Coordinates of C-alpha atoms in Angstrom, one line a residue:
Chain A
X616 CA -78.9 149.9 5.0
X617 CA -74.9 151.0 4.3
X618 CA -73.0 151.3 8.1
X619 CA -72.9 154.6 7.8
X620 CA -76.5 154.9 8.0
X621 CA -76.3 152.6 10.7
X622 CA -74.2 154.9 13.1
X623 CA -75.9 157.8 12.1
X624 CA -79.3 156.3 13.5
X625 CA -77.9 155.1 16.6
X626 CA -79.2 157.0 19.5
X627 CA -77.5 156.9 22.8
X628 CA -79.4 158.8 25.4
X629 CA -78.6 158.0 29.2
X630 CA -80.9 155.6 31.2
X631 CA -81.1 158.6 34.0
X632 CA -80.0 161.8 34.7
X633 CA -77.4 160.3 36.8
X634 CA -74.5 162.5 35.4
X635 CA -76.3 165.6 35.5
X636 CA -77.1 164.9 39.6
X637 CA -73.3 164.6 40.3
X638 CA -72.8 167.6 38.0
X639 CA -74.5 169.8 40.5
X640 CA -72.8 168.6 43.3
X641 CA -69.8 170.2 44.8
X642 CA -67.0 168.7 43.0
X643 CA -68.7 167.0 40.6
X644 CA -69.0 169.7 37.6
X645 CA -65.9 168.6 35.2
X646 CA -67.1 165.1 35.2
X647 CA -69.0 165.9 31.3
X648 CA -65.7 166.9 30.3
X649 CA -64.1 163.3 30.3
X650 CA -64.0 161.8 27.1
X651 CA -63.0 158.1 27.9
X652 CA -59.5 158.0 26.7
X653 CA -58.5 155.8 29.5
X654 CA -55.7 157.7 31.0
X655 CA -56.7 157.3 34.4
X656 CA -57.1 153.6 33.8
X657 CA -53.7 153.4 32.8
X658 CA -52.5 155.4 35.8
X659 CA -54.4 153.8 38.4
X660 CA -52.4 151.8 41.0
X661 CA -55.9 150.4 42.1
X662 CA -57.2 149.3 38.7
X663 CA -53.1 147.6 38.3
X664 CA -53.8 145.5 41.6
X665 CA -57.1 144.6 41.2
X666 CA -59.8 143.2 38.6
X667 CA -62.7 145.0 40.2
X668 CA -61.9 148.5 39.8
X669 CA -61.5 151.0 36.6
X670 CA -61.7 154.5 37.0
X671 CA -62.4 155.2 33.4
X672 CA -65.5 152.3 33.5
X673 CA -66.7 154.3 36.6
X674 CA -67.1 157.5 34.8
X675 CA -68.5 156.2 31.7
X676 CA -71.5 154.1 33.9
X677 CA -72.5 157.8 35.6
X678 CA -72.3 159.0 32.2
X679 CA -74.6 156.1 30.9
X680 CA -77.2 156.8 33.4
X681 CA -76.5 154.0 35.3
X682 CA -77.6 155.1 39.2
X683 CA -78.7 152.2 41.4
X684 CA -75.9 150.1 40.4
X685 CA -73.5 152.8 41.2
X686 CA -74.2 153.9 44.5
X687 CA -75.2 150.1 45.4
X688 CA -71.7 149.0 44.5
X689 CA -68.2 149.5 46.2
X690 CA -66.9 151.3 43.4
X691 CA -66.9 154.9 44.3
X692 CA -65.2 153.4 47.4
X693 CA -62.5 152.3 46.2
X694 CA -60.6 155.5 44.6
X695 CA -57.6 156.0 46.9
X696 CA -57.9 159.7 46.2
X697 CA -53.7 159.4 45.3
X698 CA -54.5 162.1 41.6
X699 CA -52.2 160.3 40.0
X700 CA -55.0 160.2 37.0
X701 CA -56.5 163.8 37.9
X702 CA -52.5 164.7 37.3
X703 CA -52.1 162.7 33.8
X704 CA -56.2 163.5 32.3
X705 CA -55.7 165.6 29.2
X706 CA -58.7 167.1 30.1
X707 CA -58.5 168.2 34.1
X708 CA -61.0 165.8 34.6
X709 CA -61.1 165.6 38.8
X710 CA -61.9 162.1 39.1
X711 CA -61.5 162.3 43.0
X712 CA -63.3 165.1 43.7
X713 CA -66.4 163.2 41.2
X714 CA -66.3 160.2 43.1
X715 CA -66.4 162.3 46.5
X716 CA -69.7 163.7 45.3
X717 CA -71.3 160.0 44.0
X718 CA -70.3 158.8 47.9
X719 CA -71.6 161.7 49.2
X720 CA -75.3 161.0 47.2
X721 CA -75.0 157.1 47.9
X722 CA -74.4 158.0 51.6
X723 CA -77.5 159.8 51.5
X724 CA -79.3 157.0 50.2
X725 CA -78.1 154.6 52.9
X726 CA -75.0 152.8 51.0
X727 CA -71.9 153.2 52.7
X728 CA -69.6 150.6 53.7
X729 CA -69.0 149.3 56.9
X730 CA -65.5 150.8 57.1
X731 CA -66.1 154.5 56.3
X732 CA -69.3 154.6 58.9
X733 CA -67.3 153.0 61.7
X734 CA -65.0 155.6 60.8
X735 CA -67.0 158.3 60.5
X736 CA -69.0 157.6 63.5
X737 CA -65.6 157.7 65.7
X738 CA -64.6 161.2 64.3
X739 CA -68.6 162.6 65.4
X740 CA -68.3 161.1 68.6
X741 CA -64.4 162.1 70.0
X742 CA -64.1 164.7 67.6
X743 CA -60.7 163.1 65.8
X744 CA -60.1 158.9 64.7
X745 CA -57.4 157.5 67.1
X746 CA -58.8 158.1 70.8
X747 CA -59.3 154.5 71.6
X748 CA -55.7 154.0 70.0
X749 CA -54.4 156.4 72.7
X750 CA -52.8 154.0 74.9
X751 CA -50.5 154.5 78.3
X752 CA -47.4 153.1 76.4
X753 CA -47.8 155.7 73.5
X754 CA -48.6 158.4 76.3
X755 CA -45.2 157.3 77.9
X756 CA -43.7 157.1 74.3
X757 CA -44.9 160.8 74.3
X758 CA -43.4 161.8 77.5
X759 CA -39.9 160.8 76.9
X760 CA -39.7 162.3 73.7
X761 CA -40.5 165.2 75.5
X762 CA -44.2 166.0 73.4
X763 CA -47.6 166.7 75.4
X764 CA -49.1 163.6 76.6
X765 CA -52.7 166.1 76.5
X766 CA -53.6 166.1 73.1
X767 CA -56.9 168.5 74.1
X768 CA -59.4 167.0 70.9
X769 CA -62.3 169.5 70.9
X770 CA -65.7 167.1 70.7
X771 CA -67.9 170.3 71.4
X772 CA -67.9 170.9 67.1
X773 CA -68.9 167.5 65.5
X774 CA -71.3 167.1 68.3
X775 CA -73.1 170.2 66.0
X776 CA -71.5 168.7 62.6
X777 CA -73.5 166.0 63.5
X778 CA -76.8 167.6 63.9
X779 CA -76.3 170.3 61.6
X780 CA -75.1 167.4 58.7
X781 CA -76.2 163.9 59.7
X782 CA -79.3 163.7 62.3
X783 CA -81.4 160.9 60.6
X784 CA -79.1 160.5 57.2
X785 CA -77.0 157.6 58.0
X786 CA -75.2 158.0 61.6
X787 CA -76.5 156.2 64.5
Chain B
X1386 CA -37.7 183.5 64.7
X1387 CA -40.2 182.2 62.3
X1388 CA -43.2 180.7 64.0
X1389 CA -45.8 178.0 63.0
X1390 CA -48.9 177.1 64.7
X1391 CA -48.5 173.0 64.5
X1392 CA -51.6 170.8 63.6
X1393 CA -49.8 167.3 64.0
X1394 CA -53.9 165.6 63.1
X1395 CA -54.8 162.1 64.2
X1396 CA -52.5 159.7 63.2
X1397 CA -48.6 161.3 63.8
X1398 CA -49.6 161.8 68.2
X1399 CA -50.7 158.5 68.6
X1400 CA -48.5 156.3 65.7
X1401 CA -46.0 157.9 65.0
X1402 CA -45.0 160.6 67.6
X1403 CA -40.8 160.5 66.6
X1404 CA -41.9 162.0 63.9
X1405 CA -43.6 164.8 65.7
X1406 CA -40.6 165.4 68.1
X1407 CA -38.3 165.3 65.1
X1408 CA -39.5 168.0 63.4
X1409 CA -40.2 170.0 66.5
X1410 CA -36.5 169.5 67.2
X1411 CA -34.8 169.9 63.6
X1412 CA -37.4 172.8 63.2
X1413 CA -35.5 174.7 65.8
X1414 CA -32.1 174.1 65.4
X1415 CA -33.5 176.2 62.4
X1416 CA -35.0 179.0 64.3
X1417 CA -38.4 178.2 63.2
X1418 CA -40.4 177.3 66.4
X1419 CA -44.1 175.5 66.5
X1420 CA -46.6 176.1 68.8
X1421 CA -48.7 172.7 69.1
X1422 CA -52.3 173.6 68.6
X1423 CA -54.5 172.9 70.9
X1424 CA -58.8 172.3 71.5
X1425 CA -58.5 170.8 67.5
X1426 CA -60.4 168.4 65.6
X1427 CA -60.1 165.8 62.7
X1428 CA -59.4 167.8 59.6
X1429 CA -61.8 165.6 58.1
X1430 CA -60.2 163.8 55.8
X1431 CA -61.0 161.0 53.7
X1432 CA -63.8 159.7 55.7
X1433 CA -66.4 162.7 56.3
X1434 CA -64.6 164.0 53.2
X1435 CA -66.4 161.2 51.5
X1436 CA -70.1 161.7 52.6
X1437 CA -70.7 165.3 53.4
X1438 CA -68.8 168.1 51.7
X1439 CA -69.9 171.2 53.9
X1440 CA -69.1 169.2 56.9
X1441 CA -65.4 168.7 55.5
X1442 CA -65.2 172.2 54.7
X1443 CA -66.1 172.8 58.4
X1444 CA -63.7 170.9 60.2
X1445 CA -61.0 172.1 58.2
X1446 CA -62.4 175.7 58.1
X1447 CA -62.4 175.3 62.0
X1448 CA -58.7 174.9 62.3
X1449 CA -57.9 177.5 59.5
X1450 CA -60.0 179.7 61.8
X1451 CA -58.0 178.7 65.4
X1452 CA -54.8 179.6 63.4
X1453 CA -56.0 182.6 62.5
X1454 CA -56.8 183.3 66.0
X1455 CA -53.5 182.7 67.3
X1456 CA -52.2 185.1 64.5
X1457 CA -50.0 182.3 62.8
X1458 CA -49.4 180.1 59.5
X1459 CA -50.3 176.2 59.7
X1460 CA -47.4 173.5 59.8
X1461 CA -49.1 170.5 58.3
X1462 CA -46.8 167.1 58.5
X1463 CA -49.2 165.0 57.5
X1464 CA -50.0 164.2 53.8
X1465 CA -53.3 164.0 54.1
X1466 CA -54.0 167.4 56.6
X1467 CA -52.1 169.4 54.9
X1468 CA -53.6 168.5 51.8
X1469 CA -57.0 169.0 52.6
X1470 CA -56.4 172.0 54.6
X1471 CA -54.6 173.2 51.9
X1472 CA -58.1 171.8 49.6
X1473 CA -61.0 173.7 51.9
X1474 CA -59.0 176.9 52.5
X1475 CA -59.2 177.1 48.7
X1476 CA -62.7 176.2 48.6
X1477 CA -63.3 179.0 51.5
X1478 CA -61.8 181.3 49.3
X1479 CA -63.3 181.0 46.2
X1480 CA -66.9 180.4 47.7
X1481 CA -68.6 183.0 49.6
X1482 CA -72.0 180.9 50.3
X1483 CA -69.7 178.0 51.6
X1484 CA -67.2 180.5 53.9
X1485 CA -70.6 182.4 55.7
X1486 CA -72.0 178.4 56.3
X1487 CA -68.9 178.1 58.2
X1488 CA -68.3 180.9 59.5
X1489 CA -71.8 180.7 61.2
X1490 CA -71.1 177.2 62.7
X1491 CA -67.7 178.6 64.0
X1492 CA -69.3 181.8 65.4
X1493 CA -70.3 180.9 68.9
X1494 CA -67.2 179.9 69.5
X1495 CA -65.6 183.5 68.7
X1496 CA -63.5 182.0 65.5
X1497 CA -63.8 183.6 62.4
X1498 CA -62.5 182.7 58.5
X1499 CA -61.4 185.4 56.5
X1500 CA -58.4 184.0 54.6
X1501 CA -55.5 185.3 56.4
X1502 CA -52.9 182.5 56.9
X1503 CA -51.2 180.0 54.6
X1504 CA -51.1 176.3 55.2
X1505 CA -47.3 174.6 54.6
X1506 CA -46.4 171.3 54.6
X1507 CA -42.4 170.4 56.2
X1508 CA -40.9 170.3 52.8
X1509 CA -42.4 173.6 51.7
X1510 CA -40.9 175.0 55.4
X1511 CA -37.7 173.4 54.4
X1512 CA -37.3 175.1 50.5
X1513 CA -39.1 178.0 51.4
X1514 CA -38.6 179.2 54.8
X1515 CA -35.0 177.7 55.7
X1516 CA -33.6 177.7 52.5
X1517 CA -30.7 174.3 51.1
X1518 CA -28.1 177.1 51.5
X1519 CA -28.8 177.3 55.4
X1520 CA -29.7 173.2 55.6
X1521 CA -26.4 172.8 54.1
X1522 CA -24.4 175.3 56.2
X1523 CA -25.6 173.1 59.3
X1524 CA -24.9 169.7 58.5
X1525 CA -22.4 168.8 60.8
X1526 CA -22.6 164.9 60.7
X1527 CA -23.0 164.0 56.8
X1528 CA -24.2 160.6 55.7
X1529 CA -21.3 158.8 53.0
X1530 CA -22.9 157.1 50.3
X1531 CA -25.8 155.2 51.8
X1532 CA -28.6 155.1 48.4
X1533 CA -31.9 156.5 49.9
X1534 CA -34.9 156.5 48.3
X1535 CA -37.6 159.1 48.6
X1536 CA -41.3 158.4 48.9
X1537 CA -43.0 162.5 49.1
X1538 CA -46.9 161.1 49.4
X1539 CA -50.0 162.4 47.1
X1540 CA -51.4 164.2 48.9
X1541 CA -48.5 166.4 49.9
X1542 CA -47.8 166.7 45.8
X1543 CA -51.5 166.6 44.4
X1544 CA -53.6 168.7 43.1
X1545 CA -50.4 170.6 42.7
X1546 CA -52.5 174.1 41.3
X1547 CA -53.8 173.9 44.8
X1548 CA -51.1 172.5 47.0
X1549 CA -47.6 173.9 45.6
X1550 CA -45.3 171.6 46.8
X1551 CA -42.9 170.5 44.2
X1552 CA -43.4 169.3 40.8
X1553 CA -45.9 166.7 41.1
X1554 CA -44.3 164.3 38.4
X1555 CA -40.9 164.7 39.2
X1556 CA -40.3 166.2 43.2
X1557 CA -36.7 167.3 44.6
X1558 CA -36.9 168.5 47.9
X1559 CA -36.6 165.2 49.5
X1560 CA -33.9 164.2 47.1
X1561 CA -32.1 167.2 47.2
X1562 CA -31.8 167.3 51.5
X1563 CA -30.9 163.5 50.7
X1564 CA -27.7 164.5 49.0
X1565 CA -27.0 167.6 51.0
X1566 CA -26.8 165.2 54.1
X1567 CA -24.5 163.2 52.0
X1568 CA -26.8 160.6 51.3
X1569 CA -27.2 159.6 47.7
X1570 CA -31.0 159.9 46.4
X1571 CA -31.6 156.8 44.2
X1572 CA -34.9 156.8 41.7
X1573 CA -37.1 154.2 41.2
X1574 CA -40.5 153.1 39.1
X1575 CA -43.2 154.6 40.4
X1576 CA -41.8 156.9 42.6
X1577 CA -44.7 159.4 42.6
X1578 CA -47.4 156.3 42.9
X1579 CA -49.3 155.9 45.9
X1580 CA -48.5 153.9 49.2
X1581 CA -52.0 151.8 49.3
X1582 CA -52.4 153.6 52.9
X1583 CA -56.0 155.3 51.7
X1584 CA -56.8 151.7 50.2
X1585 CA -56.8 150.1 54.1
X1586 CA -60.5 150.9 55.2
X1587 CA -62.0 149.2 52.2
X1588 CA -59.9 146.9 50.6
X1589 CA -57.1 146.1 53.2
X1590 CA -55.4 143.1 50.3
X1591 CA -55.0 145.5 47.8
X1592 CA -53.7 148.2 50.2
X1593 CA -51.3 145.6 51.0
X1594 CA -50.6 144.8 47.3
X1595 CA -50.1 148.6 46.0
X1596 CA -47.8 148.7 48.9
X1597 CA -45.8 145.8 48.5
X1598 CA -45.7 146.6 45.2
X1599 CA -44.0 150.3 45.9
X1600 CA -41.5 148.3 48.3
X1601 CA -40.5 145.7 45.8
X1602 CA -39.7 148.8 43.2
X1603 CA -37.3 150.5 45.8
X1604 CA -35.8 147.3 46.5
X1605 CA -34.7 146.6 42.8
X1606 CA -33.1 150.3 43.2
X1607 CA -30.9 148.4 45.4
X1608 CA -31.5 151.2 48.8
X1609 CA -30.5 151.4 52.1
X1610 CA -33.5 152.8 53.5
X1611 CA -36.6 154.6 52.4
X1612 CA -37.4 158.4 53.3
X1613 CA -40.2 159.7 53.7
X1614 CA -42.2 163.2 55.1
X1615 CA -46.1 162.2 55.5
X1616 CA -46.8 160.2 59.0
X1617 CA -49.7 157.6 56.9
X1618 CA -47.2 156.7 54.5
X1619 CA -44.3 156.0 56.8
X1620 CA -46.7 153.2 59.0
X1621 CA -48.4 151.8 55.6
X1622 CA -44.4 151.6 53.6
X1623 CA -43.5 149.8 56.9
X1624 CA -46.2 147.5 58.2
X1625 CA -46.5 145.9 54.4
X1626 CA -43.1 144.6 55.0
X1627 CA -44.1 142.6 58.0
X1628 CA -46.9 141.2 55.5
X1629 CA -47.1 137.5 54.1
X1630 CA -46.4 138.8 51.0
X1631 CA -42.8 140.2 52.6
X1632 CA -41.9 137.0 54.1
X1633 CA -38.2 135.5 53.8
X1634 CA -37.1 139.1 52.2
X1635 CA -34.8 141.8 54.2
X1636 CA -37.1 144.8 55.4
X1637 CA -35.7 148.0 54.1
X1638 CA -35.9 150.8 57.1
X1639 CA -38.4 153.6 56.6
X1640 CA -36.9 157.2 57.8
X1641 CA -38.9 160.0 58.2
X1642 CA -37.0 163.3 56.6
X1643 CA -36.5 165.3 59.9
X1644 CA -34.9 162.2 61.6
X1645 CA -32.3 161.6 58.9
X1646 CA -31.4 165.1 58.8
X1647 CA -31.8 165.7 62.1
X1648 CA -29.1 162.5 62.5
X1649 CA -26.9 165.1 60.5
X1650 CA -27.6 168.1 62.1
X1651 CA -25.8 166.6 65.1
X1652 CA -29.3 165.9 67.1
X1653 CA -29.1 163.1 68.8
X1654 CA -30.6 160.1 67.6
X1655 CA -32.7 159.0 71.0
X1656 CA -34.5 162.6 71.2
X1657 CA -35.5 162.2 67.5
X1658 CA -37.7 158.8 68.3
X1659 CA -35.2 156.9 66.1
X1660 CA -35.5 153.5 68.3
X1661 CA -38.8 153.8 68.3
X1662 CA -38.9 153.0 64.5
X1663 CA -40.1 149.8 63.8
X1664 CA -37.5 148.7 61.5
X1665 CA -33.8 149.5 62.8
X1666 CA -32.0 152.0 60.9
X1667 CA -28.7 151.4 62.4
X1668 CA -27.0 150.6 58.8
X1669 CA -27.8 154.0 57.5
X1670 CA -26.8 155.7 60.6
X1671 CA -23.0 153.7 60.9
X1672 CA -22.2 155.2 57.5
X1673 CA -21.6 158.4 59.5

């Protein structure tokens, strides 16, 4: 058998229909358009720190089917959301906006880590992030530069996000 | 006069209010006044951004629709409100299922989307609704030669189809009221890269790395100070320098873009929050 034969008879189907799931979510329909140059590798500010983390591997597991060990892993974490590679892809792939949809499913499914469900569970419950944050010396800070020390947060609307989006997902 | 209605978000109020009174102040010596709004939420971003779409599209479609009720555009001074406020209004335009959704979680309250105002972040207000010309015309204190370098944030600049800001590889308006202030704007590698702030609920060493790593670029520009215009990225570009990874080298002051100018404009430097900032700016400021 000559290589070419080879290639010709190699079959590469996905293990799931991984890609096709995050496809139909919101944000997640460009992500068959990437073809695996790299570019967002190469702009990544994440990927330049750290070991752990390659945008370009990320796309091509989802592609490849490979489900559980996405959404069980910290990867789709781990995107700072900065576009630098949405800005540089040849092929207005929206990386961000893909791994916001493959967070979203693995929420669903119970993985989320520690730091986004402390986060999110302040912002349903005082209806904005920094209220225990709010302290007397910043509320002084406040006054003498002349700003309202009553920031007026409305809690009445996640109270319902909460219900309407969250009652027995993930949140508490 | 030009009016705003001014969603400051979560993190300028309580971290970083100078930078809230030193736009409300440099704003009107400009004739453009802000009217704080008020009974707001969280605009959602990053974190229920991550895990439920509609829910995103809500809170931000919430304070599109309390705008719209108080008949005015959206100040944004945050990077990362303005950005997605600027990310869900287009959403809520573009998709009808997704606007009657909200608009039926918003309707009890008597708030209502239909598309009607714009959402601008400072440096937009600055190039589009003051104009250099005028900036210029009202300098009355200019900086003399002190190198700045500017740091605009990615989510005021990105996705730039959707946020039109400046030029998302190569932004002026920071540079440009740099030198009009009579500052000189100084580039540097990696000026559009991010300042690891989005990196700090997950991976809080390699926020610290990206960020040290922006830092260490601007410091081979040889600057006097850093100037910025998004609230996360002035506290991130600072409290890196007080890192390990900072020790034994000279921190380089972070400005934010209304208190440098504001300096200029002859505003004194007390009422813009200036000795609140954690890293003293006085070199920049004796160049006057």
């Amino acid at each position: 058998m000559d290589e070419v034969n080879t290639a010709a008879n190699t079959n590469h189907v996905p293990s799931s229909n991984f890609a096709k799931e995050v496809e139909a979510m919101p944000g997640g329909a460009d992500i068959a358009k990437c073809i695996q140059c790299g570019m967002c590798t190469a702009s990544c500010m994440v990927a330049s720190t750290t070991d752990k983390y390659r945008p370009r591997k990320l796309i091509q597991m989802i592609l490849l089917g490979l489900r559980e060990e996405v959404l069980s892993s910290d990867l789709p974490w781990l995107c700072m959301t900065c576009r630098m590679c949405e800005e540089r892809c040849q092929e207005n792939v929206n990386l961000a906006e893909i791994f916001h949809a493959v967070r979203e499913i693995a929420a669903r499914e119970g993985y989320i880590p520690p730091a986004f469900k402390n986060a999110i569970d302040v912002v349903l419950k005082d209806g904005w992030m920094l209220e225990d944050a709010y302290s007397d010396f910043i509320e002084d800070d406040r006054d003498d530069l002349g700003l309202d020390t009553d920031l007026s947060w409305n809690k009445k609307f996640v109270a319902k996000l909460k219900k309407k989006y969250f009652k027995g997902v993930f949140i508490k | 006069m030009k009016e705003f209605a001014l969603y400051a978000g979560c993190t300028t109020p309580v971290r970083l209010p100078a930078y809230e009174a030193s736009v409300t102040k440099v704003l009107e010596k400009f004739g453009v006044k802000l009217i704080p709004m008020k009974d707001v939420n969280c605009c959602g971003a990053q974190y229920i951004e991550s895990v439920s779409y509609n829910a995103f599209a809500a809170m931000s479609g919430r304070i599109l629709a309390l705008a719209e009720s108080m008949g005015r555009d959206i100040l944004a001074i945050c990077g990362a409100c303005s950005g997605s406020l600027k990310i869900v209004k287009h959403e809520l335009d573009n998709n009808e299922k997704l606007r009657a959704e909200v608009n039926s979680l918003l309707e009890d309250e008597g708030l209502k989307y239909t598309g009607t105002v714009e959402v601008k972040h400072l440096l937009q207000v600055f190039r589009e609704d003051i104009g250099y010309d005028a900036i210029k015309a009202a300098i009355v204190k200019p900086y003399n030669g002190v190198r700045l370098a500017a740091h605009y944030g990615c989510h005021v600049l990105r996705p730039p189809d959707i946020v039109h800001v400046d030029d998302p590889e190569n932004p002026t308006i920071i540079d440009r009221i740099v030198e009009i202030a009579g500052g000189v704007a100084v580039d540097y590698t990696g000026k559009t890269r991010c300042c690891g702030g989005p990196m700090l609920g997950i991976d809080e060493e390699v926020a610290g790395k990206i960020g040290t790593d922006k830092i260490d670029n601007i410091r081979a520009a040889n600057v006097d100070g850093i100037i910025t215009a998004c609230g996360f990225c002035d506290i991130q570009l600072t409290q890196v320098q007080f890192g390990n990874e900072a020790e034994g080298k000279e921190r380089i002051p972070v400005l934010q873009l209304t208190q440098y100018l504001g300096v200029a404009l002859g505003i004194d430097a007390e009422v813009l929050g200036i000795s609140l900032n954690k890293i003293s700016p006085a070199h920049i400021l004796a160049t006057q």
